[in-house]
Every structure is written in structure tokens, then in C-alpha cells.
Amino acid sequence: EQATEVTTVTIEGELKNEGGKEKKKEQSERSKRREQKRKTEWTEEEWKGRCQHIVVKKNRRCKMLTKPDKRYCGEHAVFEPQDGSRVRCPLDPRHTVLVSELEQHVEKKCNSRYVETEQTKKNMNAVEGETRFDDKIDYRPSDEEIRFVIDILDAYSDLLTSSVQDSIPSTTIDGVEKHLSVNEDMGSEKRKHLKQINNIVDNMSSFGLLGNDATRCICDLGAGKAQLTYFAALAAPSNRYLVVDRMGSRNKWDNRLKKEKPDTSIDRIRCSIEHLDLKKVQQLEGVDSVVGLCKHLCGSGTDAGVRCMMRLMEEGDEEKKKGAEEEEKKSKRRLEGLVLAPCCAHKARYAEYMGGPFLSSQLGISTNEHFAALRHVASWAICGLEVEKEDDGDEEGKWSSSWKFAHGRLAKAAIELGRASAIGEKGFSVKVVRYVEDTVSPENLLILAKRL
């Protein structure tokens, strides 16, 4: 009887495995058919009555139907030369709205609008207001100003280079390794993102900021779909996690985490960082220490994110009036550290930038015009220059692609060292490291700060 039972279990297991393989094969075939269908060119007759807008991401025309006398569909009507009925939303230019409904849309409907709550105060973490969707740049530097900044970078190249050390882990954390093993056909771009996530979590752990305690909360700013938080939570499931992003997302990794690790505490707040008051966030009740985390927080968003986290160190008027017991309880919720991977330094604005004192005292860059030149040079490190080309500069080797790339890296280092210096003055031990190779991402600087 025992042998029969073992045989039955074995057969059932084999049938289950066979069923799983067939299901996976069927899904793969369906995926191939869908891909083939997408790649199949439509005939000229099939394209009639369809929108003429080119969807760059999909490398094809939009397939939405149009009105008989129109070239574009309703969503892309802004591209119609004689049609002024639709405009880009001023809060989020990724979508459009009818002019007649614009006011109502901005005030009541747009998902990117500011909504007053107990835990928000408009622009409290910004200097001049909203830092997103700025009109490209606020100042275009002249050639003289760019040359001025280049001379400074050349003069201080040794200081800037020695202040940024490589910290590129050679190991893969368990969560990432397991994810890669079950997704062997993953594309190169997704693998690069996973490499960055792996190295951020590894550096976070090495610097003593990951922890694994129910009284610690990891706050992911500008989290998007929260993939970074997901893998951090796999490495340290006992922590609490708070995900902050101004936009809603589909296929969020925090939902996946809730299914796989139901005992891990994770919450999401939909709010722009500029407006968030962390001291009033209910999800932080019972937390002793908070660590700020971000991956590719764009432009001045990094500065707003640091100010948002630093609010935990401030003592408000209401807190001063409370009794000694309550004060002691509040003081336990301390900002333990920051793990920041900024990006898009060329979008940063001098008024919002927190590292001005460092640039002024150490490098002599103290005006909006010279900062604009610095961020302009920083863009050379990420704009896809062919660094192998040596014959595209002048006779002295200046202005070649490799020369520009090298100066772009120096400018990026200067900007992030400025931020690190400002954080250090608040009572933190800070360092700036290069956490992945340039071939993985040119946005590869990481600021690590730990409370002294």
C-alpha cells in the first residue's frame, strides 16, 4: 500500500510538471503570434481612417480611428495644424485635454493635480514651487560661461576624481539571482536595471542602512512601479516600506510583494514629493528609524526629496508644546540615513539645488549662469557620445567626444558632491560612489549618508 501511494504521488507530480510545461509552451506560442501580428505591416487600405501620429516607443503609427475630415485621433489632435480644440495638460504633458474642459480637468480630474490632505502642504519641500515639468531649462549658458566652467573642472579634476570612489559589488543578492534564473530570456535593458537595483541594495546593506527590523522604515521616493523596493524587501522582509510617487502605475511591484510576502508591511502614498510632510504620515507610526531611498530621481526632484526627509529632523511648534513623554516618543523617529541615486543633473535648477555653498566655496561657481554651464557640461556624460572617436576634436584634442565625456563626468561629480556636502552639514557621514559601470548606466553615482 505504501509503495502504491508513493507511485501515485510520483505520477501526479509528473502530470503536474507536464501540464505546467504545456501551459508555458502555449503561452510562449501565443506571445510569438502576438509579436508576429504587431510586426506585420498593414496595407495602405487598412491604414485609411487611422491616426497619422508616429508612436516613437512602438516605432509605428497610432492605430486609433479618426473623424472623416481629420488626420489625427482625439488624443493626438494637438498635432492638427488648424485644430486648437485640444492642448497638452499643464500638469502632465503626456496627455491632452479639450480647451473647453481644461479648467475643470486641472481642478478636479487630472491625476497629477495637487490634492490637499493632512499630510501635505503645497510646495513645502521646494524653494520656488513645483520642480517637475519645467520648461526645458531656465537659462542657456553662453560659450564663454561654458569655457569658464571647463577651466574650473580642469583645475579641480584631481579633487573631483579622488572624491568619487568605485563601489561596484561583484555578488548578486538572492532575490535578483532567483528572478534572473526564472527569466532567462530577459532583455538586456531589463538586466541593466536589475544590475543597478542589485548594486544599490548591496551598497545600502554594506553601509549599514538596510537593516531588517519592524521598527525601521525604508521610504522610496519617486518609486514608480517600486521594483527597487521589491528587491530591497526580499533582502530585508522585516522592515516596513513606504512607497511615494506622484503618478499611478500598472503592474506595480508592491502588489506583487504583498502576494509573495504577506507579512511584510508596505504602503503606497500617491503624492508629489514637493508637498509631502513625512512627520504627519500615519504609516510611520511606531517607527524608530527612517531611511530615504531613491533610484533615478530626476533633476531637482532629488533636492526636494532630501528636504522631505530632513523634515523628520525638524521640531515644529506643536511638538514643542507637548509633554516630555510625547517628546521622547517623537524623537525616536529619527532619520537614519539616505541612499540616493540621482539622475538628469542637466534638469536641475540653481534655486532648488542644495549644494550651492560647496560649489561656491570649493570651486568658485556661485551664479545661476555658471551653474547652468555646469549642468550643460554634465549632460555630455549621458547624451550618448561616441567616446572611442578621437578625431572629432581640435588639434589639441579638445572638444572631441571622449574629451567631452570626461568633462561631463567631472561636472556630474561636482553636482553630487555639492549635495553630499549639504547633507553632511546636517550631521551625516556621507560619501559619493560609482555603483555601476558606465556601460550599464551613465547615471551611476550614488550618495550614501548615515546619521552620526
Short mmCIF file of C-alpha atoms in Angstrom, two decimals:
data_model
loop_
_atom_site.label_atom_id
_atom_site.label_comp_id
_atom_site.label_asym_id
_atom_site.label_seq_id
_atom_site.Cartn_x
_atom_site.Cartn_y
_atom_site.Cartn_z
CA GLU A 1 0.00 0.00 0.00
CA GLN A 2 2.82 2.39 0.86
CA ALA A 3 4.54 1.65 -2.47
CA THR A 4 1.25 2.26 -4.31
CA GLU A 5 0.82 5.60 -2.52
CA VAL A 6 4.37 6.70 -3.44
CA THR A 7 3.79 5.67 -7.07
CA THR A 8 0.52 7.64 -7.19
CA VAL A 9 2.17 10.80 -5.79
CA THR A 10 5.03 10.46 -8.30
CA ILE A 11 2.63 10.10 -11.22
CA GLU A 12 0.59 13.08 -10.05
CA GLY A 13 3.78 15.14 -9.77
CA GLU A 14 4.86 14.16 -13.27
CA LEU A 15 1.44 15.01 -14.69
CA LYS A 16 1.54 18.38 -12.94
CA ASN A 17 5.00 19.12 -14.36
CA GLU A 18 3.88 18.06 -17.85
CA GLY A 19 0.81 20.29 -17.55
CA GLY A 20 2.99 23.21 -16.47
CA LYS A 21 5.33 22.70 -19.42
CA GLU A 22 2.42 22.54 -21.88
CA LYS A 23 0.90 25.69 -20.42
CA LYS A 24 4.23 27.53 -20.63
CA LYS A 25 4.70 26.34 -24.23
CA GLU A 26 1.19 27.53 -25.14
CA GLN A 27 1.85 30.96 -23.56
CA SER A 28 5.11 31.22 -25.48
CA GLU A 29 3.38 30.41 -28.77
CA ARG A 30 0.66 32.97 -28.06
CA SER A 31 3.32 35.56 -27.31
CA LYS A 32 5.08 34.79 -30.60
CA ARG A 33 1.81 35.10 -32.52
CA ARG A 34 1.10 38.48 -30.89
CA GLU A 35 4.62 39.65 -31.69
CA GLN A 36 4.25 38.50 -35.29
CA LYS A 37 0.92 40.29 -35.55
CA ARG A 38 2.48 43.51 -34.26
CA LYS A 39 5.33 43.25 -36.75
CA THR A 40 3.07 42.51 -39.72
CA GLU A 41 2.81 45.59 -41.94
CA TRP A 42 -0.66 46.89 -42.58
CA THR A 43 -1.74 47.54 -46.14
CA GLU A 44 -2.43 51.08 -47.33
CA GLU A 45 -6.14 50.26 -47.34
CA GLU A 46 -6.02 49.14 -43.69
CA TRP A 47 -4.32 52.39 -42.65
CA LYS A 48 -7.12 54.50 -44.13
CA GLY A 49 -9.03 56.39 -41.46
CA ARG A 50 -6.29 55.80 -38.90
CA CYS A 51 -4.31 58.41 -36.97
CA GLN A 52 -1.12 59.62 -38.66
CA HIS A 53 0.80 60.28 -35.44
CA ILE A 54 4.03 58.25 -35.10
CA VAL A 55 4.29 56.46 -31.73
CA VAL A 56 8.06 56.62 -31.20
CA LYS A 57 8.17 53.97 -28.48
CA LYS A 58 6.41 51.42 -30.73
CA ASN A 59 8.05 52.64 -33.94
CA ARG A 60 4.76 52.74 -35.83
CA ARG A 61 1.72 54.89 -36.45
CA CYS A 62 -1.10 55.22 -33.95
CA LYS A 63 -3.92 52.80 -34.83
CA MET A 64 -6.79 54.86 -33.41
CA LEU A 65 -9.62 55.80 -35.77
CA THR A 66 -10.06 59.44 -36.83
CA LYS A 67 -13.04 61.54 -37.85
CA PRO A 68 -13.62 61.63 -41.64
CA ASP A 69 -12.07 65.09 -42.09
CA LYS A 70 -9.21 64.70 -39.58
CA ARG A 71 -5.64 63.36 -39.83
CA TYR A 72 -5.26 62.64 -36.09
CA CYS A 73 -7.29 60.88 -33.42
CA GLY A 74 -8.70 62.71 -30.39
CA GLU A 75 -5.64 62.03 -28.21
CA HIS A 76 -3.23 63.34 -30.84
CA ALA A 77 -5.41 66.21 -32.08
CA VAL A 78 -2.84 68.67 -30.71
CA PHE A 79 -0.73 67.88 -33.78
CA GLU A 80 -3.50 69.01 -36.14
CA PRO A 81 -2.24 72.36 -37.54
CA GLN A 82 -5.66 74.01 -37.82
CA ASP A 83 -7.20 72.36 -34.77
CA GLY A 84 -6.89 74.24 -31.48
CA SER A 85 -9.56 72.27 -29.65
CA ARG A 86 -7.07 70.22 -27.59
CA VAL A 87 -3.95 71.20 -25.67
CA ARG A 88 -1.39 69.41 -23.54
CA CYS A 89 -2.30 69.21 -19.87
CA PRO A 90 -0.22 71.81 -17.96
CA LEU A 91 0.15 69.38 -15.01
CA ASP A 92 1.20 66.39 -17.08
CA PRO A 93 2.01 67.00 -20.77
CA ARG A 94 1.91 63.28 -21.50
CA HIS A 95 -1.83 63.57 -22.08
CA THR A 96 -4.11 66.13 -23.76
CA VAL A 97 -7.42 67.74 -22.87
CA LEU A 98 -10.13 69.76 -24.61
CA VAL A 99 -9.67 73.52 -24.21
CA SER A 100 -13.30 73.81 -23.15
CA GLU A 101 -12.70 71.33 -20.29
CA LEU A 102 -9.20 72.47 -19.30
CA GLU A 103 -10.13 74.39 -16.15
CA GLN A 104 -12.33 71.61 -14.77
CA HIS A 105 -9.72 69.00 -15.70
CA VAL A 106 -6.91 70.78 -13.85
CA GLU A 107 -9.00 71.49 -10.76
CA LYS A 108 -10.94 68.25 -10.35
CA LYS A 109 -9.95 65.45 -12.72
CA CYS A 110 -6.24 65.32 -13.53
CA ASN A 111 -4.43 62.60 -11.60
CA SER A 112 -1.39 64.88 -11.31
CA ARG A 113 -3.25 67.71 -9.60
CA TYR A 114 -2.37 68.77 -6.06
CA VAL A 115 -4.85 67.45 -3.50
CA GLU A 116 -4.83 69.00 -0.03
CA THR A 117 -4.64 66.40 2.78
CA GLU A 118 -3.49 66.28 6.40
CA GLN A 119 -0.07 65.01 5.34
CA THR A 120 0.58 67.55 2.58
CA LYS A 121 1.39 71.21 2.32
CA LYS A 122 1.81 72.73 -1.10
CA ASN A 123 5.46 73.17 -2.17
CA MET A 124 6.77 72.77 1.39
CA ASN A 125 9.85 70.91 0.11
CA ALA A 126 10.53 73.18 -2.85
CA VAL A 127 12.10 76.65 -2.94
CA GLU A 128 10.33 78.16 -5.93
CA GLY A 129 7.47 75.71 -6.30
CA GLU A 130 6.82 72.64 -8.42
CA THR A 131 10.07 71.14 -9.72
CA ARG A 132 8.55 68.85 -12.35
CA PHE A 133 7.79 69.63 -15.99
CA ASP A 134 9.94 72.73 -16.03
CA ASP A 135 10.10 74.39 -19.46
CA LYS A 136 13.28 72.61 -20.54
CA ILE A 137 15.86 74.90 -18.90
CA ASP A 138 15.63 78.27 -17.17
CA TYR A 139 18.84 79.61 -18.73
CA ARG A 140 21.01 78.65 -21.69
CA PRO A 141 24.71 79.35 -20.99
CA SER A 142 26.96 81.20 -23.41
CA ASP A 143 30.16 79.75 -24.86
CA GLU A 144 32.21 81.97 -22.53
CA GLU A 145 30.38 80.65 -19.46
CA ILE A 146 30.89 77.05 -20.59
CA ARG A 147 34.63 77.66 -21.10
CA PHE A 148 34.80 79.26 -17.63
CA VAL A 149 33.33 76.12 -16.05
CA ILE A 150 35.59 73.83 -18.10
CA ASP A 151 38.65 75.71 -16.83
CA ILE A 152 37.42 75.19 -13.26
CA LEU A 153 36.83 71.47 -13.85
CA ASP A 154 40.34 71.13 -15.28
CA ALA A 155 41.82 72.94 -12.28
CA TYR A 156 39.98 70.76 -9.75
CA SER A 157 39.90 67.48 -11.70
CA ASP A 158 42.11 65.66 -9.17
CA LEU A 159 39.86 66.71 -6.26
CA LEU A 160 36.66 65.70 -8.07
CA THR A 161 38.08 62.41 -9.33
CA SER A 162 39.50 61.32 -5.97
CA SER A 163 36.28 62.23 -4.13
CA VAL A 164 34.26 59.62 -6.03
CA GLN A 165 35.32 56.01 -5.45
CA ASP A 166 34.13 52.86 -7.21
CA SER A 167 31.82 50.65 -5.15
CA ILE A 168 30.66 48.07 -7.68
CA PRO A 169 29.69 44.79 -5.99
CA SER A 170 30.74 41.53 -7.64
CA THR A 171 27.98 39.46 -5.99
CA THR A 172 24.27 39.15 -6.75
CA ILE A 173 21.70 39.28 -3.95
CA ASP A 174 19.45 36.21 -3.63
CA GLY A 175 16.24 37.89 -4.82
CA VAL A 176 17.79 39.20 -8.03
CA GLU A 177 19.61 35.92 -8.72
CA LYS A 178 16.38 33.94 -8.36
CA HIS A 179 14.49 36.39 -10.58
CA LEU A 180 17.13 36.07 -13.30
CA SER A 181 17.12 32.27 -13.09
CA VAL A 182 13.39 32.05 -13.87
CA ASN A 183 13.57 34.76 -16.57
CA GLU A 184 16.48 33.58 -18.66
CA ASP A 185 15.13 35.27 -21.81
CA MET A 186 15.08 38.72 -20.17
CA GLY A 187 16.22 41.55 -22.44
CA SER A 188 19.46 43.47 -21.97
CA GLU A 189 17.77 46.71 -20.83
CA LYS A 190 15.85 44.97 -18.05
CA ARG A 191 19.01 43.19 -17.00
CA LYS A 192 20.77 46.55 -16.72
CA HIS A 193 18.02 47.86 -14.44
CA LEU A 194 18.31 44.74 -12.29
CA LYS A 195 22.08 45.22 -12.09
CA GLN A 196 21.54 48.76 -10.80
CA ILE A 197 18.96 47.60 -8.26
CA ASN A 198 21.24 44.80 -7.08
CA ASN A 199 24.17 47.18 -6.55
CA ILE A 200 22.07 49.83 -4.79
CA VAL A 201 20.70 47.26 -2.31
CA ASP A 202 24.19 45.75 -1.85
CA ASN A 203 25.75 49.17 -1.12
CA MET A 204 22.86 50.01 1.17
CA SER A 205 23.49 46.86 3.16
CA SER A 206 27.28 47.35 3.25
CA PHE A 207 26.82 50.91 4.56
CA GLY A 208 24.61 49.64 7.39
CA LEU A 209 21.37 51.20 6.20
CA LEU A 210 19.32 48.20 5.03
CA GLY A 211 18.72 46.58 8.43
CA ASN A 212 15.89 44.10 8.98
CA ASP A 213 13.71 45.33 11.80
CA ALA A 214 9.99 46.08 12.16
CA THR A 215 10.83 49.45 13.71
CA ARG A 216 12.73 50.59 10.61
CA CYS A 217 11.01 52.06 7.56
CA ILE A 218 12.58 52.34 4.10
CA CYS A 219 10.96 55.27 2.28
CA ASP A 220 11.31 55.00 -1.52
CA LEU A 221 10.88 58.45 -3.10
CA GLY A 222 9.77 58.73 -6.72
CA ALA A 223 9.37 54.95 -6.67
CA GLY A 224 7.42 54.45 -9.90
CA LYS A 225 6.45 50.77 -10.00
CA ALA A 226 8.57 50.12 -6.87
CA GLN A 227 10.87 47.46 -8.33
CA LEU A 228 13.74 48.71 -6.15
CA THR A 229 11.57 48.45 -3.04
CA TYR A 230 10.51 44.93 -4.03
CA PHE A 231 14.06 43.57 -4.12
CA ALA A 232 15.06 45.51 -1.00
CA ALA A 233 12.11 43.89 0.78
CA LEU A 234 13.16 40.42 -0.38
CA ALA A 235 16.58 41.07 1.18
CA ALA A 236 15.12 42.54 4.40
CA PRO A 237 11.47 41.41 4.80
CA SER A 238 11.09 42.52 8.43
CA ASN A 239 11.45 46.22 7.59
CA ARG A 240 8.48 48.43 6.87
CA TYR A 241 8.34 50.02 3.41
CA LEU A 242 6.72 53.24 2.26
CA VAL A 243 6.47 53.92 -1.47
CA VAL A 244 5.93 57.53 -2.63
CA ASP A 245 5.15 58.56 -6.20
CA ARG A 246 3.00 61.26 -7.75
CA MET A 247 1.64 59.01 -10.52
CA GLY A 248 -0.35 55.80 -10.53
CA SER A 249 1.18 52.76 -12.25
CA ARG A 250 0.03 49.44 -13.61
CA ASN A 251 1.76 46.18 -12.72
CA LYS A 252 3.20 47.60 -9.52
CA TRP A 253 5.84 45.51 -7.79
CA ASP A 254 4.46 46.41 -4.34
CA ASN A 255 1.29 44.46 -5.22
CA ARG A 256 3.47 41.52 -6.16
CA LEU A 257 5.32 41.80 -2.85
CA LYS A 258 2.04 41.71 -0.90
CA LYS A 259 1.19 38.39 -2.52
CA GLU A 260 4.62 36.81 -2.12
CA LYS A 261 5.44 38.26 1.33
CA PRO A 262 2.10 38.98 3.06
CA ASP A 263 3.85 39.54 6.41
CA THR A 264 5.99 42.39 5.02
CA SER A 265 4.47 45.81 5.67
CA ILE A 266 4.33 48.03 2.57
CA ASP A 267 2.20 51.12 1.86
CA ARG A 268 1.96 53.47 -1.10
CA ILE A 269 1.30 57.22 -0.98
CA ARG A 270 0.30 58.98 -4.18
CA CYS A 271 1.74 62.44 -3.78
CA SER A 272 4.41 64.66 -5.29
CA ILE A 273 7.48 64.83 -3.05
CA GLU A 274 7.35 68.64 -3.06
CA HIS A 275 4.17 68.58 -0.97
CA LEU A 276 4.69 65.66 1.43
CA ASP A 277 5.11 66.18 5.18
CA LEU A 278 6.59 62.91 6.46
CA LYS A 279 6.03 63.89 10.10
CA LYS A 280 2.28 63.64 9.52
CA VAL A 281 2.28 60.34 7.64
CA GLN A 282 0.30 57.78 9.64
CA GLN A 283 2.19 54.84 8.15
CA LEU A 284 5.30 55.91 10.10
CA GLU A 285 3.65 55.49 13.50
CA GLY A 286 5.62 53.07 15.65
CA VAL A 287 8.75 53.53 13.55
CA ASP A 288 12.05 54.34 15.29
CA SER A 289 14.27 54.96 12.27
CA VAL A 290 13.65 56.01 8.67
CA VAL A 291 15.94 55.58 5.64
CA GLY A 292 15.35 57.58 2.46
CA LEU A 293 15.86 55.73 -0.81
CA CYS A 294 15.61 56.71 -4.48
CA LYS A 295 16.71 55.46 -7.88
CA HIS A 296 16.97 57.98 -10.71
CA LEU A 297 15.04 60.78 -9.04
CA CYS A 298 15.10 63.36 -11.80
CA GLY A 299 16.66 66.85 -11.71
CA SER A 300 15.60 68.99 -8.76
CA GLY A 301 13.42 66.14 -7.50
CA THR A 302 16.48 64.85 -5.61
CA ASP A 303 16.81 68.16 -3.75
CA ALA A 304 13.10 68.15 -2.91
CA GLY A 305 13.42 64.53 -1.76
CA VAL A 306 16.27 65.35 0.63
CA ARG A 307 14.31 68.30 2.08
CA CYS A 308 11.31 66.00 2.50
CA MET A 309 13.40 63.51 4.50
CA MET A 310 15.11 66.23 6.53
CA ARG A 311 11.69 67.35 7.82
CA LEU A 312 11.91 64.42 10.23
CA MET A 313 14.79 66.21 11.95
CA GLU A 314 12.86 69.44 12.46
CA GLU A 315 10.97 70.29 15.63
CA GLY A 316 7.64 72.00 14.98
CA ASP A 317 5.80 74.45 17.24
CA GLU A 318 3.10 71.90 18.04
CA GLU A 319 5.69 69.34 19.13
CA LYS A 320 7.35 71.87 21.44
CA LYS A 321 4.10 72.32 23.35
CA LYS A 322 3.63 68.62 24.03
CA GLY A 323 4.71 66.91 27.24
CA ALA A 324 8.10 65.37 27.89
CA GLU A 325 6.77 61.83 27.32
CA GLU A 326 5.37 62.66 23.91
CA GLU A 327 8.57 64.49 23.01
CA GLU A 328 10.65 61.45 23.84
CA LYS A 329 8.37 59.26 21.75
CA LYS A 330 8.61 61.62 18.78
CA SER A 331 12.38 61.94 18.99
CA LYS A 332 12.75 58.18 18.47
CA ARG A 333 11.60 58.51 14.86
CA ARG A 334 14.96 59.61 13.55
CA LEU A 335 16.26 59.90 10.04
CA GLU A 336 18.85 57.14 9.98
CA GLY A 337 20.29 57.73 6.52
CA LEU A 338 19.88 58.35 2.79
CA VAL A 339 20.62 56.23 -0.28
CA LEU A 340 20.24 58.46 -3.33
CA ALA A 341 20.85 57.66 -7.00
CA PRO A 342 20.08 60.99 -8.72
CA CYS A 343 19.73 61.47 -12.46
CA CYS A 344 19.25 64.21 -15.07
CA ALA A 345 21.57 66.76 -13.49
CA HIS A 346 21.06 68.87 -16.63
CA LYS A 347 17.46 69.48 -15.47
CA ALA A 348 18.41 70.75 -12.01
CA ARG A 349 17.68 74.39 -11.21
CA TYR A 350 20.07 76.55 -9.22
CA ALA A 351 17.31 77.95 -6.99
CA GLU A 352 16.31 74.43 -5.92
CA TYR A 353 19.83 72.97 -5.82
CA MET A 354 21.05 72.38 -2.24
CA GLY A 355 24.79 72.18 -2.95
CA GLY A 356 25.35 75.85 -3.77
CA PRO A 357 27.64 76.58 -0.77
CA PHE A 358 30.01 73.75 -1.79
CA LEU A 359 30.23 74.89 -5.42
CA SER A 360 30.82 78.48 -4.31
CA SER A 361 33.45 77.82 -1.62
CA GLN A 362 35.30 74.91 -3.25
CA LEU A 363 35.01 75.58 -6.99
CA GLY A 364 34.09 79.24 -7.34
CA ILE A 365 30.77 78.54 -9.09
CA SER A 366 28.31 80.89 -7.44
CA THR A 367 25.88 82.24 -10.04
CA ASN A 368 22.87 80.87 -11.86
CA GLU A 369 24.68 81.40 -15.18
CA HIS A 370 27.73 79.37 -14.17
CA PHE A 371 25.55 76.62 -12.66
CA ALA A 372 23.66 76.46 -15.96
CA ALA A 373 27.01 75.97 -17.71
CA LEU A 374 27.96 73.24 -15.21
CA ARG A 375 24.78 71.25 -15.81
CA HIS A 376 25.21 71.77 -19.57
CA VAL A 377 28.66 70.16 -19.38
CA ALA A 378 27.20 67.39 -17.15
CA SER A 379 24.86 66.42 -19.99
CA TRP A 380 27.89 65.38 -22.07
CA ALA A 381 28.31 62.33 -19.83
CA ILE A 382 24.86 60.93 -20.64
CA CYS A 383 23.99 62.06 -24.18
CA GLY A 384 25.43 59.02 -25.95
CA LEU A 385 28.68 60.46 -27.28
CA GLU A 386 30.92 58.00 -29.13
CA VAL A 387 33.82 58.09 -26.69
CA GLU A 388 36.00 55.89 -28.90
CA LYS A 389 36.22 58.61 -31.54
CA GLU A 390 39.37 60.69 -31.17
CA ASP A 391 39.38 62.53 -34.50
CA ASP A 392 36.38 64.79 -33.92
CA GLY A 393 38.13 67.42 -31.77
CA ASP A 394 40.62 70.20 -32.44
CA GLU A 395 44.39 69.84 -32.84
CA GLU A 396 44.94 69.84 -29.07
CA GLY A 397 42.40 67.05 -28.56
CA LYS A 398 39.81 69.35 -27.01
CA TRP A 399 36.09 69.12 -27.84
CA SER A 400 36.36 65.52 -29.00
CA SER A 401 33.68 63.07 -27.86
CA SER A 402 35.97 61.42 -25.29
CA TRP A 403 37.12 64.83 -24.02
CA LYS A 404 33.51 65.96 -23.59
CA PHE A 405 32.55 62.72 -21.86
CA ALA A 406 35.41 63.07 -19.35
CA HIS A 407 34.39 66.65 -18.52
CA GLY A 408 30.76 65.58 -18.27
CA ARG A 409 31.72 63.06 -15.60
CA LEU A 410 33.63 65.74 -13.68
CA ALA A 411 30.61 68.08 -13.82
CA LYS A 412 28.27 65.33 -12.58
CA ALA A 413 30.68 64.56 -9.74
CA ALA A 414 30.76 68.26 -8.77
CA ILE A 415 26.96 68.46 -8.63
CA GLU A 416 26.56 65.32 -6.50
CA LEU A 417 29.47 66.23 -4.20
CA GLY A 418 27.69 69.53 -3.57
CA ARG A 419 24.58 67.69 -2.48
CA ALA A 420 26.65 65.32 -0.34
CA SER A 421 28.34 68.26 1.36
CA ALA A 422 24.98 69.84 2.23
CA ILE A 423 23.74 66.55 3.71
CA GLY A 424 26.98 66.13 5.68
CA GLU A 425 26.48 69.51 7.35
CA LYS A 426 23.24 68.16 8.85
CA GLY A 427 25.15 65.59 10.91
CA PHE A 428 25.69 62.69 8.50
CA SER A 429 28.69 60.68 7.38
CA VAL A 430 28.49 60.93 3.59
CA LYS A 431 30.26 59.52 0.57
CA VAL A 432 29.66 59.52 -3.18
CA VAL A 433 30.39 56.28 -5.03
CA ARG A 434 30.13 54.93 -8.56
CA TYR A 435 27.87 51.91 -8.16
CA VAL A 436 27.70 50.51 -11.73
CA GLU A 437 29.88 50.73 -14.82
CA ASP A 438 29.24 53.42 -17.45
CA THR A 439 28.20 50.68 -19.87
CA VAL A 440 25.33 49.72 -17.56
CA SER A 441 24.20 53.32 -16.97
CA PRO A 442 25.98 56.68 -17.28
CA GLU A 443 23.77 57.84 -14.37
CA ASN A 444 25.90 55.80 -11.98
CA LEU A 445 26.63 57.98 -8.94
CA LEU A 446 25.21 57.03 -5.54
CA ILE A 447 25.09 59.22 -2.44
CA LEU A 448 25.30 57.24 0.82
CA ALA A 449 24.62 59.13 4.06
CA LYS A 450 24.43 57.73 7.59
CA ARG A 451 23.44 59.64 10.72
CA LEU A 452 26.33 60.23 13.10
#
